[in-house]
Coordinates of C-alpha atoms (C1' of nucleotides) in Angstrom, one line a residue:
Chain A
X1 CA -19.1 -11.9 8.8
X2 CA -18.2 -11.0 5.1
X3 CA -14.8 -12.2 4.3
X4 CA -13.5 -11.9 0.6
X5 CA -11.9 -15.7 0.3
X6 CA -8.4 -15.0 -1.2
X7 CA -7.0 -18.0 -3.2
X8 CA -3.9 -19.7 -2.5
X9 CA -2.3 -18.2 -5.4
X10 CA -3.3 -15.3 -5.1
X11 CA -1.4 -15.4 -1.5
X12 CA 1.8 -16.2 -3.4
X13 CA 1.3 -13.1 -5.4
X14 CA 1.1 -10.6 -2.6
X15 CA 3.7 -12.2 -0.8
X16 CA 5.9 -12.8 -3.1
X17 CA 5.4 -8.4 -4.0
X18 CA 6.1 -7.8 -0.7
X19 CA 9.4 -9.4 -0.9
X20 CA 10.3 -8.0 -4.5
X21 CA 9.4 -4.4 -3.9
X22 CA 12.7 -4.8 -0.8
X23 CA 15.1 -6.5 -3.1
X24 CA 13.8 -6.7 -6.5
X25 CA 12.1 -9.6 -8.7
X26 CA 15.7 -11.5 -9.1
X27 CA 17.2 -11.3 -5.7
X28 CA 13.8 -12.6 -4.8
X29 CA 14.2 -16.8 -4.6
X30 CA 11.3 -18.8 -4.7
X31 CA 12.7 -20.7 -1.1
X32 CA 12.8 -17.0 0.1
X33 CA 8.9 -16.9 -1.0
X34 CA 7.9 -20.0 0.4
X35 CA 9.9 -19.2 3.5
X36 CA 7.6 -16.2 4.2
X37 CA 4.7 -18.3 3.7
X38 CA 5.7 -21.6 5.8
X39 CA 5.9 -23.7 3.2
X40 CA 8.4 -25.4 0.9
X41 CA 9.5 -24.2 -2.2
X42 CA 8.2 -27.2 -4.3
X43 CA 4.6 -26.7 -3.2
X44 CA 4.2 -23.3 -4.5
X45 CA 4.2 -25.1 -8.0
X46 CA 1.0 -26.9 -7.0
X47 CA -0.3 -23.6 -7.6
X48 CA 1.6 -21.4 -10.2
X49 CA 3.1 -22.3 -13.5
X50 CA 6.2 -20.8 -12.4
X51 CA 8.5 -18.0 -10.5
X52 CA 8.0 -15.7 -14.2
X53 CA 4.2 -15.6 -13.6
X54 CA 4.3 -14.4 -10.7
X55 CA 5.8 -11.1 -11.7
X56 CA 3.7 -11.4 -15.0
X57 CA 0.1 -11.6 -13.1
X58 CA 1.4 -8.8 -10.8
X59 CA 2.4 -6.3 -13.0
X60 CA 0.1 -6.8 -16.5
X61 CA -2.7 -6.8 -13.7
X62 CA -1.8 -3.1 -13.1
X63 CA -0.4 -2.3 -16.6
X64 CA -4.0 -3.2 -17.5
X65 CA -5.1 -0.8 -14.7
X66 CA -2.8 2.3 -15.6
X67 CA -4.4 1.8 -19.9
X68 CA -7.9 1.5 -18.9
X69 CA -7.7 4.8 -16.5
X70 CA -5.6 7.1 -18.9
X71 CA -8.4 5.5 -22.1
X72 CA -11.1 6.8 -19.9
X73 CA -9.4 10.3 -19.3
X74 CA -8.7 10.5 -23.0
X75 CA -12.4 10.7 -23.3
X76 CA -13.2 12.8 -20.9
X77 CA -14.9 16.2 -22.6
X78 CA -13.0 18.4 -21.0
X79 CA -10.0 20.9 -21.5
X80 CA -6.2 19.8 -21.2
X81 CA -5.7 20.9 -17.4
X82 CA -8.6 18.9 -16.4
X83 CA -7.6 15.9 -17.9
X84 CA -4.2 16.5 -16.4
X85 CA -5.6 16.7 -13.3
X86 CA -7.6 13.3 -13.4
X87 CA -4.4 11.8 -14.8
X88 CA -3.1 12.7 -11.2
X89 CA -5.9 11.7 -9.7
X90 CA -6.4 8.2 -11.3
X91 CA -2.7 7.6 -10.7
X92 CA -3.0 8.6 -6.8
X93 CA -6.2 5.8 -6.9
X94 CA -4.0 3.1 -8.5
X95 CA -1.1 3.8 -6.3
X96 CA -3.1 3.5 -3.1
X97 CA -4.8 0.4 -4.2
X98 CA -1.8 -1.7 -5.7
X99 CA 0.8 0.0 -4.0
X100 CA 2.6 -3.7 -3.3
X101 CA 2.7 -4.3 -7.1
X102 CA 4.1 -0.5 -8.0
X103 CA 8.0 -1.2 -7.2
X104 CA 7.6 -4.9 -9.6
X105 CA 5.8 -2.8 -12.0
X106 CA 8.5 0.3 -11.9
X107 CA 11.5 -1.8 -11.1
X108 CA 11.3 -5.5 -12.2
X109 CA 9.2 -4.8 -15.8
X110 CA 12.5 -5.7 -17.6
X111 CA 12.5 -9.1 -16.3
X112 CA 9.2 -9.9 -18.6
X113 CA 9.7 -12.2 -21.4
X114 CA 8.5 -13.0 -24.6
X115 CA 4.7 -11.2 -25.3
X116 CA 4.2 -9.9 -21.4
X117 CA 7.3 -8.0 -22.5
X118 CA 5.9 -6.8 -25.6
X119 CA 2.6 -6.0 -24.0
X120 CA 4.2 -4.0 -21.3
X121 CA 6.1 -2.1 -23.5
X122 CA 3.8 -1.2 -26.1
X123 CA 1.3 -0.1 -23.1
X124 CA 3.8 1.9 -21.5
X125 CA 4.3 3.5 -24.6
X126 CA 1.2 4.2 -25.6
X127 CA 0.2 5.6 -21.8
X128 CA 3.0 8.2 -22.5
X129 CA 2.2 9.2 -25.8
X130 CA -1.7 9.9 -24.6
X131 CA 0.2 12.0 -21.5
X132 CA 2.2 13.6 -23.8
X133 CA -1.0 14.4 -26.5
X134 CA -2.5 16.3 -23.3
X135 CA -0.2 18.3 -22.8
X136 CA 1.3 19.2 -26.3
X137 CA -2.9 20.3 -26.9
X138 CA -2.6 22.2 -23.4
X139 CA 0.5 24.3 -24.8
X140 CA -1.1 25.1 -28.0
X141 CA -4.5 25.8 -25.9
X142 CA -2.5 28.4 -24.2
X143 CA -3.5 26.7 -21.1
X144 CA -0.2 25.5 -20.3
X145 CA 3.1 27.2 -20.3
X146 CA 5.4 26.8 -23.5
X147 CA 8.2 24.4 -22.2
X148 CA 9.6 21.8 -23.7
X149 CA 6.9 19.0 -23.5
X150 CA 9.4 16.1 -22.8
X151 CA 10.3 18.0 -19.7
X152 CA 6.6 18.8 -18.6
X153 CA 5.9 15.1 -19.1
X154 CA 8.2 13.6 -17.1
X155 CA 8.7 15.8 -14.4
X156 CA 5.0 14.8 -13.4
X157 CA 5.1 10.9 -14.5
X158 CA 8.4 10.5 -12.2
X159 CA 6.3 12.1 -9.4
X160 CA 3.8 10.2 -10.1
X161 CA 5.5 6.9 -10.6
X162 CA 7.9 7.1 -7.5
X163 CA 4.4 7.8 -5.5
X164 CA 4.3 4.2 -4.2
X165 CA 7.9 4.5 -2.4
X166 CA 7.0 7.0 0.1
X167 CA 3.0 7.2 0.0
X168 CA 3.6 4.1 2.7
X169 CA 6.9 5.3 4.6
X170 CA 5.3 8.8 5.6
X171 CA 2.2 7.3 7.7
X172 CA -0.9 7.1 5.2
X173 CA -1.6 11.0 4.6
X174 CA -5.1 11.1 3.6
X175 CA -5.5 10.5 -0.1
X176 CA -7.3 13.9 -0.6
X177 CA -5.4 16.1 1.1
X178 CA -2.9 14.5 -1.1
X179 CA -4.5 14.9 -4.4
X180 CA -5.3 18.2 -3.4
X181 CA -1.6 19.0 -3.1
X182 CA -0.2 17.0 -5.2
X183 CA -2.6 18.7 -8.0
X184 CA -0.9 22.3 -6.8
X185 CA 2.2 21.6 -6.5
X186 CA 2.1 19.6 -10.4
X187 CA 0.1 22.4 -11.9
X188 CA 0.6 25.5 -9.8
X189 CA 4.4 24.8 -8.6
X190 CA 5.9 25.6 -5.5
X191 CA 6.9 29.3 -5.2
X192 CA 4.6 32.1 -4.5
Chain B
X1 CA 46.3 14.7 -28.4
X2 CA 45.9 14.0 -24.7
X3 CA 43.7 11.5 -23.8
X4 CA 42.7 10.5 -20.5
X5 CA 43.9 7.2 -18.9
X6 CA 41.7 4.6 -17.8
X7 CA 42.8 2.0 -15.8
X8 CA 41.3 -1.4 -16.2
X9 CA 39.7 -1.3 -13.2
X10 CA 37.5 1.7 -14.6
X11 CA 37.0 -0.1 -17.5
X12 CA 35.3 -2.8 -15.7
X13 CA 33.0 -0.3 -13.3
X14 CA 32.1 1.6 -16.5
X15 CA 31.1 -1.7 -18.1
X16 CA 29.5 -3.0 -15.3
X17 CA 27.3 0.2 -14.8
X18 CA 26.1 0.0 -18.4
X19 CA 25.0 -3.3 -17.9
X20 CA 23.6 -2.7 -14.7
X21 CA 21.6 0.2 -15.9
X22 CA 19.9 -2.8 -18.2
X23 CA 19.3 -5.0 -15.8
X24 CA 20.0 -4.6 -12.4
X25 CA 23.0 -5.8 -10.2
X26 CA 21.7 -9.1 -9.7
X27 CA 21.0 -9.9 -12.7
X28 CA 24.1 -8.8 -14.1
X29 CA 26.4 -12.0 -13.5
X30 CA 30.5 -11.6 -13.4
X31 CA 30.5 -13.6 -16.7
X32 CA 28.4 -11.1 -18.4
X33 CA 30.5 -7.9 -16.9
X34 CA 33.5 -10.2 -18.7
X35 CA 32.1 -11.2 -22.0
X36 CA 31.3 -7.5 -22.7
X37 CA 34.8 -6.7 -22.3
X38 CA 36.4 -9.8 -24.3
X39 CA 37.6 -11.6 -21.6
X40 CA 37.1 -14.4 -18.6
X41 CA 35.4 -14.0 -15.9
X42 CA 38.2 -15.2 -13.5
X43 CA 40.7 -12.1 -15.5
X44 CA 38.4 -9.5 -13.6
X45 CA 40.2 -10.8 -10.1
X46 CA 43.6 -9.3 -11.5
X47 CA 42.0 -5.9 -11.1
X48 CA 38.9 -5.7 -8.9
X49 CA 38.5 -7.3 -5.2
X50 CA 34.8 -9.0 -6.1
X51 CA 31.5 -7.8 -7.8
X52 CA 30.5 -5.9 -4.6
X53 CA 33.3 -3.6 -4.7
X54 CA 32.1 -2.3 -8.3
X55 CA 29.1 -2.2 -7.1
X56 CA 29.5 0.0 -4.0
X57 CA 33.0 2.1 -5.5
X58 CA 30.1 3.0 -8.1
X59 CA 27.1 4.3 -6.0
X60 CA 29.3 5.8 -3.2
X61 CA 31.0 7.9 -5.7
X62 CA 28.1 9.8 -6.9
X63 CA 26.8 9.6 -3.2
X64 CA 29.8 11.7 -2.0
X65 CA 29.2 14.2 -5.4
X66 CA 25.3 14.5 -4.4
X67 CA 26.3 15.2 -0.6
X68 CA 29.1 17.7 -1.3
X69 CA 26.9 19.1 -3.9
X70 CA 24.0 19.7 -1.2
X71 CA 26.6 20.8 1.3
X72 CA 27.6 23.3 -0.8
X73 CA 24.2 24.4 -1.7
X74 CA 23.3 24.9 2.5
X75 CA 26.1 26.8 2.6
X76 CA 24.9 29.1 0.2
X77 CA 24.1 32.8 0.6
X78 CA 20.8 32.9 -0.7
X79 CA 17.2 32.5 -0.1
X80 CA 15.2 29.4 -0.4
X81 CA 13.7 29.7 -3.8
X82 CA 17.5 30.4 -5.1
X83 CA 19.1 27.3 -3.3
X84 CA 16.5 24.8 -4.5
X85 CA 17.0 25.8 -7.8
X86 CA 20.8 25.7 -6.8
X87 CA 20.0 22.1 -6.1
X88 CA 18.3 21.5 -9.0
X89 CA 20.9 22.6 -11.4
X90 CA 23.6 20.7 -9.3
X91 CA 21.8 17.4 -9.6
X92 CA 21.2 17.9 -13.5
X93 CA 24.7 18.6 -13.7
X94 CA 25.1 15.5 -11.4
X95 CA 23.1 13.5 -13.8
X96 CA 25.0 14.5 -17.3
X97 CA 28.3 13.7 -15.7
X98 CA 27.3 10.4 -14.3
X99 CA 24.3 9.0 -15.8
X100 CA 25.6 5.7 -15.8
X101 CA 26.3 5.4 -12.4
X102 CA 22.3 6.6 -11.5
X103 CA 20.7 4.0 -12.5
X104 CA 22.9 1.6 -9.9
X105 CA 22.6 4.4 -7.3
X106 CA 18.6 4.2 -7.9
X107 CA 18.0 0.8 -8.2
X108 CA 20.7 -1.2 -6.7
X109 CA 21.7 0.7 -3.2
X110 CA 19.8 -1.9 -1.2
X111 CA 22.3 -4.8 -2.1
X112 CA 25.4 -2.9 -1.1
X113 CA 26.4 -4.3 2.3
X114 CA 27.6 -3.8 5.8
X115 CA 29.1 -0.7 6.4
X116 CA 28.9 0.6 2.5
X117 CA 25.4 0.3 2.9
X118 CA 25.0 2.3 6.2
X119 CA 26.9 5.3 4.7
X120 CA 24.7 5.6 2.3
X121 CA 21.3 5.3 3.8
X122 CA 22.8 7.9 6.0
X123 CA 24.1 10.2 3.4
X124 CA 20.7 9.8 1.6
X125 CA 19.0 10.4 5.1
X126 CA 21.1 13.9 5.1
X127 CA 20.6 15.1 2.1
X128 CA 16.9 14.9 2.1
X129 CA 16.7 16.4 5.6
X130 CA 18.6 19.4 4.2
X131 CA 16.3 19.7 1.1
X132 CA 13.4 19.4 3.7
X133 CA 15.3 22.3 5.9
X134 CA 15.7 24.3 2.9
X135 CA 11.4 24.1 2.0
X136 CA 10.2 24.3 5.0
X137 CA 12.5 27.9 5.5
X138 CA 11.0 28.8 1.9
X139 CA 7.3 28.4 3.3
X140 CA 8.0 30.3 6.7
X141 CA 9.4 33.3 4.7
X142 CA 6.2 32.8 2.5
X143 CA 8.7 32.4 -0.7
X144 CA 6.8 28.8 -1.3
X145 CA 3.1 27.8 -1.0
X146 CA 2.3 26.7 2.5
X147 CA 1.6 22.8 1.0
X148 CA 2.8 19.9 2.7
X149 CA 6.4 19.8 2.8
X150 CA 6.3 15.8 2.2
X151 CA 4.6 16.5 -1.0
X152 CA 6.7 19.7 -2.3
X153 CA 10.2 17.7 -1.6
X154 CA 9.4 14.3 -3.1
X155 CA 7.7 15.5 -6.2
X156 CA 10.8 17.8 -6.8
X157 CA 13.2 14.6 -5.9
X158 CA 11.4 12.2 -7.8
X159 CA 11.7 14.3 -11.0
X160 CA 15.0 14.9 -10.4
X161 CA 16.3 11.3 -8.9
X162 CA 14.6 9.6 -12.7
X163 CA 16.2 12.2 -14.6
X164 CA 19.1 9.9 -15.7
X165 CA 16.7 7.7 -17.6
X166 CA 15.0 9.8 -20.1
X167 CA 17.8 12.4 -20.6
X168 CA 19.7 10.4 -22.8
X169 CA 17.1 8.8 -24.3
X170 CA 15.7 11.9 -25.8
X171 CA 18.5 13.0 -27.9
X172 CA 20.7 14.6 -25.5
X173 CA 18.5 18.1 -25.4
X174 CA 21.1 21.2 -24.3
X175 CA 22.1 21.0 -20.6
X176 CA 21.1 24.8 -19.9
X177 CA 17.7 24.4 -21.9
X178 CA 17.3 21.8 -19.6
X179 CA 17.7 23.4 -16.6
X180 CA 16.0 26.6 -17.7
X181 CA 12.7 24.2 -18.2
X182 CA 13.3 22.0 -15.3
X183 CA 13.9 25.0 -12.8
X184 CA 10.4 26.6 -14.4
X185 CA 8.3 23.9 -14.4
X186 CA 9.2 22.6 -11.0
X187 CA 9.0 26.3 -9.5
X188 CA 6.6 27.8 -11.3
X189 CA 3.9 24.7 -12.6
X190 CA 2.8 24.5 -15.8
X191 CA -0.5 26.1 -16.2
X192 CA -0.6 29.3 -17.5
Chain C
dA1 C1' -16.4 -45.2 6.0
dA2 C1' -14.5 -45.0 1.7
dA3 C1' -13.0 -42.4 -2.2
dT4 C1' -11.3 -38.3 -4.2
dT5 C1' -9.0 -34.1 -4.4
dA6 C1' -6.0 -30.4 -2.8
dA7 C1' -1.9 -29.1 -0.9
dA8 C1' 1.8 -30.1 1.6
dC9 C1' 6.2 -32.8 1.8
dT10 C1' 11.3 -35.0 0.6
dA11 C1' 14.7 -35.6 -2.7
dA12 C1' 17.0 -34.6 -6.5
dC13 C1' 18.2 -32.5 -11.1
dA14 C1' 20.9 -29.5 -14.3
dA15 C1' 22.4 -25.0 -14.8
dA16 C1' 24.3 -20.8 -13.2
dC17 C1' 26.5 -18.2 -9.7
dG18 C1' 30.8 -15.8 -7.3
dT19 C1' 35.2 -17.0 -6.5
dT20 C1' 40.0 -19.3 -6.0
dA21 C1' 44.2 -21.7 -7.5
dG22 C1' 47.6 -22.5 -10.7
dT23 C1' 49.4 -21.7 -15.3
dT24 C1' 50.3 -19.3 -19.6
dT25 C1' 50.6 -15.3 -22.5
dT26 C1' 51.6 -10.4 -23.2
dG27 C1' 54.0 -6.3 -22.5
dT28 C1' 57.8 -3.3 -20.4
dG29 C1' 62.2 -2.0 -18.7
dT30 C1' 67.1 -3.2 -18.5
Chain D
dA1 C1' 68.1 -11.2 -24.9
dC2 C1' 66.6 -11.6 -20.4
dA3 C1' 64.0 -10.7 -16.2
dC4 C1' 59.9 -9.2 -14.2
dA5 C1' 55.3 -7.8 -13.7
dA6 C1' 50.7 -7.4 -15.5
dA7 C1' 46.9 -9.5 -17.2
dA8 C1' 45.0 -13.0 -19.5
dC9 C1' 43.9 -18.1 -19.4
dT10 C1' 41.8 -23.1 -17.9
dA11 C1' 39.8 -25.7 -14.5
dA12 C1' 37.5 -26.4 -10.7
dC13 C1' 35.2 -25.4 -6.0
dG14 C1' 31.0 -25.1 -3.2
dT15 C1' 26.4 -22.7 -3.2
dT16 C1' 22.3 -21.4 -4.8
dT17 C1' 19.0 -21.2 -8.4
dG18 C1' 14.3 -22.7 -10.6
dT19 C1' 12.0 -26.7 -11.3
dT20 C1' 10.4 -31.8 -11.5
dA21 C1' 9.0 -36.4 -9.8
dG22 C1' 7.1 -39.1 -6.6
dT23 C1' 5.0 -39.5 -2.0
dT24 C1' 2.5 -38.4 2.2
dT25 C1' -0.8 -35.7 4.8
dA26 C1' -5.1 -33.0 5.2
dA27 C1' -9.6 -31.7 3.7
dT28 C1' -13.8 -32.5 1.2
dT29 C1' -17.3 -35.3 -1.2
dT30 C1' -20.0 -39.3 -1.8

DNA sequence: AAATTAAACTAACAAACGTTAGTTTTGTGT
DNA sequence: ACACAAAACTAACGTTTGTTAGTTTAATTT
């Protein structure tokens, strides 16, 4: 029987995410952590530096995720839409797989410090301005309609970012029939 | 030169919101609501019950605005297509007029308590099973792509529910190009 | 069986929290 | 000028916070 051994710290992580992505990194006390785990507070420190790398680990860890899928993308040879579409696809992927981590990474970033702020930041940063490339080269392409490209941009990062909160609450749809549709509604819209 | 009054009381919701919108309610301490405005802590008791009152006079507000909004919408003699994008120029105008108070509203609703926090899970229940009523009416009358409704109403709420955070960021861009763009893009797609 | 390491524990710390009580200052109406 | 109300202040309260120190228990190695 094949059993991936998870690490003791690695169990603080994922609890501790659970318990953020309900009431956010700060509400979140590290008695409330232990609590959930049956332990004390002081032992958690027997295996974590401290309550801040917690939420560090668990959100760089996907930061890391979101730059390395939207580098590969920007390679990709193809044409604007396609890449748009992989964007939506990759995200879906990352979603599904670290959909714990999502709400620290979309709700608790600002609670980083020092360089893991900076890091975030300047990944965040550059994520959008790759999005936004794509789709400024799709409009002048004539593969995408002329709006503004602020508005193109965000209207699909929001969907794309809020994923996590309902991806969970409405039973698991399979994750192709959701790219699938997803992908439609993002490109194609909604009306007829 | 008229000028509106604002009672103290405002003052300290309106500076509470802005800090909020930074940080998040509970990280937002009374002391720091009170140093923005010059004074003590213990001076914000003259004019405010405690610092859940700002907090839930603040979301339920805008609550009441989006729910009377959506009500009016319903009530609407129109099609589908025409009331969502009804509901998508209401919430922009929403936004503009209280983008401040969002960010609370999107982030903070889970710590308001008791009987504040049941009215508006409940309002929030209500409004999205109307914008659900209104798609899944637009796909019968084959005005909206027969995708899943899950999918067509969270990607349209998602856009619109993060709205407050880049619209002021980007250089306040005209309210009607904005819903010109919005209403296109979240209709119609974006490829070509 | 003894020794070593890992991981839990109890107890306590300084700091920050929301809030209250009582007092002083500021502003307004007579 | 006086009285009153509004709004600030100082000081303190009981909790809760993240974290540390020192100790005991459990598991593993020799």
């Amino acid at each position: 029987m094949s059993m991936k051994t998870v690490s003791r710290k690695e169990e603080i992580i994922a609890t501790a995410s659970r318990l953020f992505k309900e009431k956010g990194y700060v509400a979140v006390s590290m008695r409330d952590i232990a609590q959930s785990m049956g332990i004390k507070a002081a032992s958690l420190y027997n295996h974590i530096d401290g309550k801040q790398e917690i939420l560090s680990t668990l959100i760089l860890e996907v930061a890391h995720e979101f730059t390395n899928g939207m580098n590969q993308v920007a390679m990709e040879n193809t044409g604007p839409i396609e890449k748009i579409k992989s964007v939506i696809e990759m995200h879906i992927d990352i979603t599904v797989n670290y959909s714990e981590a999502l709400a620290a990474l979309n709700n608790d970033w600002m609670h980083l410090e020092n360089d893991d702020l900076k890091d975030f930041v300047q990944m965040r940063e550059n994520y959008e301005e790759n999005f936004r490339h794509i789709i400024k080269d799709g409009i002048n392409k004539g593969e995408i309609r002329p709006r503004h490209p602020e508005v193109i941009l965000f209207s699909i990062l929001s969907t794309l970012r809020t994923l996590y909160v309902w991806y969970q609450k409405r039973g698991k749809l399979d994750v192709n029939v959701l790219k699938k549709d997803m992908v439609a509604v993002l490109l194609k819209g909604i009306a007829v």
